[in-house]
Coordinates of C-alpha atoms in Angstrom, one line a residue:
X19 CA 138.1 110.5 17.3
X20 CA 135.2 111.3 15.8
X21 CA 134.1 113.7 18.6
X22 CA 137.5 115.9 18.1
X23 CA 137.2 116.0 15.0
X24 CA 133.7 117.2 15.2
X25 CA 132.3 114.8 13.1
X26 CA 129.2 112.1 12.8
X27 CA 130.4 108.6 13.1
X28 CA 127.3 108.1 11.1
X29 CA 128.2 107.5 7.0
X30 CA 126.7 110.7 6.5
X31 CA 127.9 113.3 3.4
X32 CA 128.8 116.5 4.3
X33 CA 129.5 119.4 1.8
X34 CA 132.2 121.7 2.9
X35 CA 135.7 123.0 1.9
X36 CA 137.6 119.7 1.9
X37 CA 140.8 121.3 2.3
X38 CA 140.1 122.7 5.8
X39 CA 138.3 119.7 6.8
X40 CA 141.7 118.0 6.1
X41 CA 143.8 120.2 7.9
X42 CA 141.4 120.2 11.2
X43 CA 141.4 116.2 11.0
X44 CA 145.4 116.2 11.0
X45 CA 145.7 118.9 13.4
X46 CA 143.1 117.5 15.8
X47 CA 143.0 113.7 15.5
X48 CA 146.7 112.7 14.0
X49 CA 148.8 115.1 15.0
X50 CA 148.0 113.8 18.7
X51 CA 148.3 109.7 17.8
X52 CA 151.3 109.9 15.6
X53 CA 153.0 112.1 18.6
X54 CA 156.3 110.9 16.4
X55 CA 155.5 111.9 13.2
X56 CA 155.7 115.9 12.6
X57 CA 152.5 116.9 10.3
X58 CA 152.6 119.6 8.2
X59 CA 150.1 121.0 6.2
X60 CA 150.4 123.7 3.4
X61 CA 147.0 124.8 1.2
X62 CA 146.8 126.6 -1.8
X63 CA 142.9 127.9 -2.7
X64 CA 139.6 126.2 -1.1
X65 CA 137.5 122.7 -2.5
X66 CA 134.5 123.4 -1.8
X67 CA 132.4 119.7 -2.3
X68 CA 130.3 117.1 -1.0
X69 CA 131.8 114.2 0.5
X70 CA 131.7 111.7 3.5
X71 CA 134.3 112.7 6.3
X72 CA 135.0 108.4 7.3
X73 CA 136.7 108.3 3.4
X74 CA 139.0 111.2 4.6
X75 CA 139.5 109.5 8.0
X76 CA 139.9 106.1 6.1
X77 CA 142.5 107.8 3.5
X78 CA 144.9 109.9 6.1
X79 CA 144.7 107.0 8.7
X80 CA 146.2 104.2 6.4
X81 CA 148.6 106.6 4.7
X82 CA 149.9 108.0 8.6
X83 CA 150.0 104.1 9.5
X84 CA 152.3 103.1 6.2
X85 CA 154.5 106.0 7.6
X86 CA 154.9 105.0 10.9
X87 CA 155.6 101.9 9.6
X88 CA 158.1 102.9 7.1
X89 CA 160.3 105.0 9.9
X90 CA 159.3 108.4 9.2
X91 CA 159.7 111.4 11.3
X92 CA 157.6 113.6 8.5
X93 CA 154.9 113.9 6.9
X94 CA 153.8 116.8 4.2
X95 CA 150.1 117.4 2.9
X96 CA 150.2 119.8 0.4
X97 CA 146.9 120.9 -0.8
X98 CA 145.6 123.0 -3.9
X99 CA 142.7 123.7 -5.9
X100 CA 142.7 125.1 -9.7
X101 CA 140.7 127.5 -11.4
X102 CA 139.1 124.3 -13.6
X103 CA 137.4 122.9 -10.4
X104 CA 140.4 119.8 -10.0
X105 CA 142.4 119.8 -6.4
X106 CA 145.6 117.7 -5.8
X107 CA 146.6 116.5 -2.0
X108 CA 149.7 115.8 -2.0
X109 CA 151.2 113.2 0.7
X110 CA 155.1 112.5 1.0
X111 CA 156.8 111.3 3.6
X112 CA 160.6 110.8 4.7
X113 CA 160.4 106.8 5.5
X114 CA 161.6 104.0 3.6
X115 CA 160.2 104.5 0.0
X116 CA 158.8 101.8 -2.1
X117 CA 161.2 99.6 -4.1
X118 CA 160.3 99.8 -8.0
X119 CA 158.0 96.5 -7.8
X120 CA 156.4 98.0 -5.2
X121 CA 155.0 101.2 -6.4
X122 CA 153.9 99.2 -9.4
X123 CA 151.6 96.8 -6.5
X124 CA 151.2 99.1 -4.0
X125 CA 147.3 99.2 -4.2
X126 CA 146.8 95.7 -5.0
X127 CA 144.6 94.1 -2.3
X128 CA 146.7 91.9 0.3
X129 CA 150.7 93.5 -0.9
X130 CA 152.1 95.0 1.6
X131 CA 155.8 96.6 1.9
X132 CA 155.2 97.4 5.5
X133 CA 154.3 93.9 7.3
X134 CA 150.9 95.1 7.4
X135 CA 147.5 93.5 5.7
X136 CA 147.9 94.8 2.5
X137 CA 143.8 96.1 3.0
X138 CA 145.0 99.6 3.8
X139 CA 146.1 101.5 0.2
X140 CA 143.6 98.8 -1.4
X141 CA 141.2 101.0 0.4
X142 CA 142.7 104.0 0.2
X143 CA 142.4 103.7 -3.8
X144 CA 138.7 102.8 -3.6
X145 CA 137.8 105.3 -1.4
X146 CA 139.6 108.3 -4.0
X147 CA 137.9 106.1 -6.8
X148 CA 134.4 107.0 -4.8
X149 CA 135.4 110.3 -4.5
X150 CA 135.9 110.8 -8.5
X151 CA 139.7 110.9 -8.1
X152 CA 142.7 109.0 -8.8
X153 CA 146.0 108.2 -6.8
X154 CA 149.6 107.6 -7.6
X155 CA 152.3 106.2 -5.7
X156 CA 155.8 107.8 -5.9
X157 CA 159.2 107.4 -5.1
X158 CA 159.9 110.9 -2.6
X159 CA 162.9 112.5 -3.2
X160 CA 165.6 112.0 -1.9
X161 CA 163.8 109.7 0.5
X162 CA 160.4 107.9 1.5
X163 CA 156.8 107.7 -0.2
X164 CA 154.4 110.1 -1.9
X165 CA 150.9 110.1 -2.8
X166 CA 149.6 111.9 -5.0
X167 CA 146.1 112.4 -5.7
X168 CA 143.6 113.9 -7.9
X169 CA 140.1 115.0 -7.6
X170 CA 137.5 116.7 -9.5

């Protein structure tokens, strides 16, 4: 997928608009991989920062994989920046969602409610923390899962 996304497979940093990169990755790579899911993006502002493309790939690959396993047909990615230098990325789907215990344990190593290995969301949280961010899981209403990512 790296050839389509136009980034070097080596784990190196780049400095660019994170939102634009995410949008291109979702449009050019994941839309082709998850053709049964309608992926939409909405961007307000820009967020120029230094990041590793592999982190973004890991983040969205895992979230979309979980959406697919949870029977989602749509995924919305909403990206916005504020004047104080923070960014929010919200990823929400219309899949099976979480029960209350799942939300509390969603990022625990080895925990899964989709029949997976329980490593994906743990890795997503680890990557977000390496990017000086925070992620939380919620239920999306009326149906599905919602992840709110905050970055500085």
